[in-house]
Coordinates of C-alpha atoms and ligand atoms in Angstrom, one line a residue:
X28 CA 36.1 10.3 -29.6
X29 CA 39.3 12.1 -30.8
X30 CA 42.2 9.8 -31.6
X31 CA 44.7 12.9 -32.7
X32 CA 46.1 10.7 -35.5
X33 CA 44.2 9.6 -38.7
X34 CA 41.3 7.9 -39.0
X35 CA 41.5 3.8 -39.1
X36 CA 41.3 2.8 -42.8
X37 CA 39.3 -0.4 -43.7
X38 CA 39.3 -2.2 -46.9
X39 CA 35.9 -4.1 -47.7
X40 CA 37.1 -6.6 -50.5
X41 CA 34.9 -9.4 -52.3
X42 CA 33.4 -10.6 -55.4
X43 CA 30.4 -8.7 -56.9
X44 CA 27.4 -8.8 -54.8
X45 CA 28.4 -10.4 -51.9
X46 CA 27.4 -7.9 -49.5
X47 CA 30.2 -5.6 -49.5
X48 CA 28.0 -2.4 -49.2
X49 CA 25.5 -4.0 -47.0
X50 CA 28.0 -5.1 -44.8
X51 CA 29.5 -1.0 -44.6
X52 CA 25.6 -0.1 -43.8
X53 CA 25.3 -2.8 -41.0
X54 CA 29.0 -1.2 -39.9
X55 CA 27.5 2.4 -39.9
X56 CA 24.3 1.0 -38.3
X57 CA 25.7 -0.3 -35.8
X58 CA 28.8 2.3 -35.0
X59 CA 27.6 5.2 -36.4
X60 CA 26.6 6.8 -32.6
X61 CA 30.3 5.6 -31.0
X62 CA 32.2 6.8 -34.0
X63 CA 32.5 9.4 -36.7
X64 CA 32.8 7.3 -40.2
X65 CA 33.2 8.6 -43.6
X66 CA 33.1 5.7 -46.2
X67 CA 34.4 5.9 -50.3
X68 CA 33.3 3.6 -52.7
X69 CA 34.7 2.2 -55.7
X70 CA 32.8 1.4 -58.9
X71 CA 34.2 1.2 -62.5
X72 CA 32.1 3.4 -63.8
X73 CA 29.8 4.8 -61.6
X74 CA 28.9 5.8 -58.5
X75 CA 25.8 3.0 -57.5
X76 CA 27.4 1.9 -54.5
X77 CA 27.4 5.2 -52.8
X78 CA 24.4 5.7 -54.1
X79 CA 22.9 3.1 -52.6
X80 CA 24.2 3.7 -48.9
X81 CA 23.3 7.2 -49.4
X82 CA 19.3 6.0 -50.0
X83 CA 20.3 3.7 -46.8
X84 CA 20.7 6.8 -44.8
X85 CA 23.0 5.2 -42.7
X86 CA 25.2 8.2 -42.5
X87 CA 24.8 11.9 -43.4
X88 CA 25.2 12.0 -47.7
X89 CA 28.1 14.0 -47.6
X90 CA 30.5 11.8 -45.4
X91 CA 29.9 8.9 -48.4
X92 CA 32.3 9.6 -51.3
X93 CA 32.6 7.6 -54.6
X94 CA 35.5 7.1 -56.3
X95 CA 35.4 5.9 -60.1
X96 CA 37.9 3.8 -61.1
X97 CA 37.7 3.6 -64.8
X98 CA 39.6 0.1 -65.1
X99 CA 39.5 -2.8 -63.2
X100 CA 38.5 -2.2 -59.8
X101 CA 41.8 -4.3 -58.4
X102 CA 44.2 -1.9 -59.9
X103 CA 42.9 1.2 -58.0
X104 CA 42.8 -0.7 -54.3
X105 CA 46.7 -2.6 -54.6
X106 CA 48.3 -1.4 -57.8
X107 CA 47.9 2.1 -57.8
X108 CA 46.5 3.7 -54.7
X109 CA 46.9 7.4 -55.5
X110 CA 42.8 7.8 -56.1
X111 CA 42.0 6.4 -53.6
X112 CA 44.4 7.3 -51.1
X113 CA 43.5 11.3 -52.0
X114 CA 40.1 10.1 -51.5
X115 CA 40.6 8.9 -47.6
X116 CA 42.4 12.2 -47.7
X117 CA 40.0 14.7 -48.5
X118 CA 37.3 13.0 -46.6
X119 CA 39.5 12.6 -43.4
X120 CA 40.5 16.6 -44.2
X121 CA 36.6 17.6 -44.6
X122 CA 35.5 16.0 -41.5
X123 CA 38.1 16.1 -39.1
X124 CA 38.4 14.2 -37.1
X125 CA 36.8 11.0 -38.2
X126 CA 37.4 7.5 -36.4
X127 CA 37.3 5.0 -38.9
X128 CA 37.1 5.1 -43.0
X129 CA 35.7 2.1 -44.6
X130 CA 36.8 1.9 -48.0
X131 CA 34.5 -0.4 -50.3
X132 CA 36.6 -2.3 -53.2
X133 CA 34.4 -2.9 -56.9
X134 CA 33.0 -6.1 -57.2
X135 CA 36.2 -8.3 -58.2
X136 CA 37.4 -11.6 -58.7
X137 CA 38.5 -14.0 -55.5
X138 CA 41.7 -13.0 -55.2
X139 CA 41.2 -9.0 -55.7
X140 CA 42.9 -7.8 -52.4
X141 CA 43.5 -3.7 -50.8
X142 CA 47.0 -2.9 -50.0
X143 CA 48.8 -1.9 -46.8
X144 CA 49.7 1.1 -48.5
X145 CA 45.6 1.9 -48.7
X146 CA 44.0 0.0 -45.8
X147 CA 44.9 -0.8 -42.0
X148 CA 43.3 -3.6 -42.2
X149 CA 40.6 -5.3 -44.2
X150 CA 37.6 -7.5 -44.4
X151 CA 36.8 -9.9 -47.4
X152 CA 32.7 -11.0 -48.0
X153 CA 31.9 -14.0 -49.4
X154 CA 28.3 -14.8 -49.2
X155 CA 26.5 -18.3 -49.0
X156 CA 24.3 -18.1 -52.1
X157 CA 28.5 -18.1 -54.0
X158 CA 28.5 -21.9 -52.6
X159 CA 29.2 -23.8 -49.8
X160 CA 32.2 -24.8 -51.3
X161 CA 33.6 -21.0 -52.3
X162 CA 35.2 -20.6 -48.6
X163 CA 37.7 -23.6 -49.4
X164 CA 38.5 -22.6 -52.2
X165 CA 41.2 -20.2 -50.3
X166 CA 43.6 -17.3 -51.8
X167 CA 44.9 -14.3 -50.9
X168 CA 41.5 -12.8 -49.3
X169 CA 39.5 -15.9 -47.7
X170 CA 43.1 -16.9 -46.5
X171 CA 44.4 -13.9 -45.1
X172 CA 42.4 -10.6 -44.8
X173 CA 42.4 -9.9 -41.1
X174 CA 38.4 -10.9 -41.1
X175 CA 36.5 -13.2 -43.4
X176 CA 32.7 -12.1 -43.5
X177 CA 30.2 -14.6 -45.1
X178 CA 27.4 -13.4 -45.6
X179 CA 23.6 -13.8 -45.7
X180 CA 23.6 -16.5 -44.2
X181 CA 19.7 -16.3 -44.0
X182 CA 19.8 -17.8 -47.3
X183 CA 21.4 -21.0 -46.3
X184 CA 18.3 -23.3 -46.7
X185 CA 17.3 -21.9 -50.0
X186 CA 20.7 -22.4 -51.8
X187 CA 21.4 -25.9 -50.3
X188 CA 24.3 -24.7 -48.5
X189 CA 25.3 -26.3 -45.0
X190 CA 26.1 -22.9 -43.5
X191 CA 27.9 -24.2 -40.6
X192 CA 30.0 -27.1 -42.4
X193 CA 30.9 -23.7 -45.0
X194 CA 32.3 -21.8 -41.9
X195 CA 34.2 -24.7 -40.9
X196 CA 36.0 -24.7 -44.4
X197 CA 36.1 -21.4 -44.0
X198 CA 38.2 -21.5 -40.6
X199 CA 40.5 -24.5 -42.1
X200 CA 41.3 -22.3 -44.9
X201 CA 42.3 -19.2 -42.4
X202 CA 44.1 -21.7 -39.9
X203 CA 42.3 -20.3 -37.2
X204 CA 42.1 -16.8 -38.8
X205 CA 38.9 -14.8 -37.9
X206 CA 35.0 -15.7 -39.8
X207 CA 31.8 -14.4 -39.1
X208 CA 28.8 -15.4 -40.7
X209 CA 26.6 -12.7 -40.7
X210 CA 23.3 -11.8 -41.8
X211 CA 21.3 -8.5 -42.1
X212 CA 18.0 -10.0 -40.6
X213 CA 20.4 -11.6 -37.4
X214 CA 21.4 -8.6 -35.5
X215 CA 23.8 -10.9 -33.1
X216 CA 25.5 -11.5 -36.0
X217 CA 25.8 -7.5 -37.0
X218 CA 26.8 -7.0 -33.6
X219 CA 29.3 -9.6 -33.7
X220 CA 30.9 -7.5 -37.3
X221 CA 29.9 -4.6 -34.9
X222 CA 32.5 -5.8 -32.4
X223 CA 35.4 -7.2 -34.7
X224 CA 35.7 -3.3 -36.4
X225 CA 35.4 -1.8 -32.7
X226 CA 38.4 -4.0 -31.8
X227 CA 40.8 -3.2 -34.4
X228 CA 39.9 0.6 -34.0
X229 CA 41.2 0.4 -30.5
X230 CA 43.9 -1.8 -31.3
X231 CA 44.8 0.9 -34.1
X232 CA 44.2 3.7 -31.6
X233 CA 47.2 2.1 -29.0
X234 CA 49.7 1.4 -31.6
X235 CA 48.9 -2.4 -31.3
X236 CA 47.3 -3.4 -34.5
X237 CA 49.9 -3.8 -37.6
X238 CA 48.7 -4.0 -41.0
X239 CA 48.9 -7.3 -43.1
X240 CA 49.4 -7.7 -46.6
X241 CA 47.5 -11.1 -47.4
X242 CA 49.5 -11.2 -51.1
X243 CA 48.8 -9.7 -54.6
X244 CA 46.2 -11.4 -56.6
X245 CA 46.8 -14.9 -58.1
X246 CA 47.4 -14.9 -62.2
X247 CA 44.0 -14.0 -63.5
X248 CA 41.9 -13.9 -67.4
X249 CA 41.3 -10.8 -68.8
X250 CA 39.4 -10.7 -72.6
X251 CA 40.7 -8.2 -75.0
X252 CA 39.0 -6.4 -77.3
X253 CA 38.9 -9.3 -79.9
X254 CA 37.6 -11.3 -77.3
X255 CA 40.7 -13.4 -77.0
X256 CA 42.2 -12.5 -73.7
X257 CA 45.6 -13.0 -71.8
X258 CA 46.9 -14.1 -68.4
X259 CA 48.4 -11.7 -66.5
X260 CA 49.8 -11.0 -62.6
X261 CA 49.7 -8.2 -60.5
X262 CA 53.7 -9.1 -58.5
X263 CA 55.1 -6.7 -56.0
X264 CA 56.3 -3.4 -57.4
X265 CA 54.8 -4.0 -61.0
X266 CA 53.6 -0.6 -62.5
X267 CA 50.1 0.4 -62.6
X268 CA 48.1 -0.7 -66.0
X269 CA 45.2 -0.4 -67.5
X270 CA 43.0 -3.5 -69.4
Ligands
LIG10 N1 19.1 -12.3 -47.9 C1 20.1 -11.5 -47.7 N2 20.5 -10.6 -48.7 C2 21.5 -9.8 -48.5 C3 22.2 -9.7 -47.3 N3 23.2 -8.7 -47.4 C4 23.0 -8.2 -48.7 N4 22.0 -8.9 -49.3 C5 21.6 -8.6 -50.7 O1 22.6 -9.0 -51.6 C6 22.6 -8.1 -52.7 C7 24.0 -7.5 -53.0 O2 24.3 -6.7 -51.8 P1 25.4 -5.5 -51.9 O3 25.6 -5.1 -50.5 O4 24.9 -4.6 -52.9 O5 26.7 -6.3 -52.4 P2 28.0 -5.7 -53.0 O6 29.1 -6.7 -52.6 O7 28.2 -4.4 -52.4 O8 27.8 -5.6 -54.5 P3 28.7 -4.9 -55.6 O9 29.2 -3.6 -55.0 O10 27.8 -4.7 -56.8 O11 29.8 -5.9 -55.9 C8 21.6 -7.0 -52.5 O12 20.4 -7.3 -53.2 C9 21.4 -7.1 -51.0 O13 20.1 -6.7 -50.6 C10 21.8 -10.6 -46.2 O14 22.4 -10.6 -45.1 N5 20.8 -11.4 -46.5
LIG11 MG1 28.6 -2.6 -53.4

């Protein structure tokens, strides 16, 4: 399926180990005979997560790119795109056409969130073994990604988390935005994150869907070297940095 424009970009945001690659492998799983989908990971140092959906064989090696960020993964998905953004690039130049690219952010705080300038739209995963109370909690990503994912919700009854009372939070924080709890061993619930990403694409493909920016990242912590630390922001426009 040819859409003679680009390829839709997705942003897979969330804190570390939430599911963020699994939930690209159910994607690819799932989608992977309907469209063509290249996917580029980000890790700080390395390139694990690619590695990982590489030994998941969910798509041929070559179509999964990793990009290392050197410094805090939030930087290289809002502040400063230019890595990444060459990234979708080359990928989208190497296998023309593709469909969709599902970009996955490094494991970041709660507020770590892709910018328009990067992604078409983007999912956030939170996952239920975080806490039943996590999806309350709000900001920029549980409030306002265009989809909130949580995530293995197998595990419910062995954390002690009321997974349906979490996605109600979860809705009240969104105000009616989109949530899906999803699971690897449920495959309605992978069709159901199956059907949300098949959605946008052909919203994206008829000019309907518009990227939202759900906000810059809320004042956050970072230690120094002498183990002190300082508060910092990321506002609109600020310059790219490094910690
Ligand atoms: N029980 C259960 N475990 C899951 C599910 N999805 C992912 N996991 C496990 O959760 C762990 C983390 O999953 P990843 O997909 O690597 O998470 P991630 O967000 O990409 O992690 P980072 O990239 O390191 O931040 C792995 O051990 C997965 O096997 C699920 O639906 N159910
Ligand atoms: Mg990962």
């Amino acid at each position: 399926m040819s859409t003679g424009k680009r390829a839709l970009r997705l942003g897979i945001a969330g804190p570390v180990g939430t599911g963020k690659s699994s939930s690209i492998a159910n994607i690819c799983t799932a989608l992977a005979q309907e469209f063509r989908i290249g996917v580029i990971t980000n890790d700080i140092y390395t390139d694990e997560d690619a590695r990982f959906l590489k030994a998941a064989g969910v798509l041929p090696d070559e179509r999964i790119r990793a990009v290392e960020t050197g410094a805090c993964p939030h930087t290289a998905i809002r502040d400063d795109v230019s890595m990444n953004l060459l990234a979708v690039e080359a990928l989208e130049e190497d296998f023309d056409p593709l469909d969709i690219v599902l970009i996955e952010s490094g494991g970041d705080n709660l507020t770590a969130t892709f910018s328009p300038a990067l992604v078409d739209a983007q999912l956030f995963v939170l996952d239920v073994a975080g806490g039943g109370d996590v999806a309350r909690k709000g900001g920029p990503g549980i409030g306002r990604a265009d989809l909130l994912v949580i995530n293995k919700i197998d595990l419910g009854p062995h954390v002690d988390v009321d997974v349906d009372l979490m996605l109600d939070d979860a809705k009240k924080a969104r105000e009616g935005g989109p949530v899906l709890g999803v699971s690897r061993k449920v495959p309605d619930t992978v069709d159901a994150l199956a059907a949300w990403v098949r959605e946008v694409h052909a919203r994206f493909v008829k000019g309907d869907h518009t990227p939202v920016d759900p906000g810059p990242m809320a004042p956050h912590f970072h230690a120094d070297e002498d183990g002190e630390g300082y508060m910092h922001t990321h506002a609109e426009g600020e310059e790219a940095h490094q910690h």
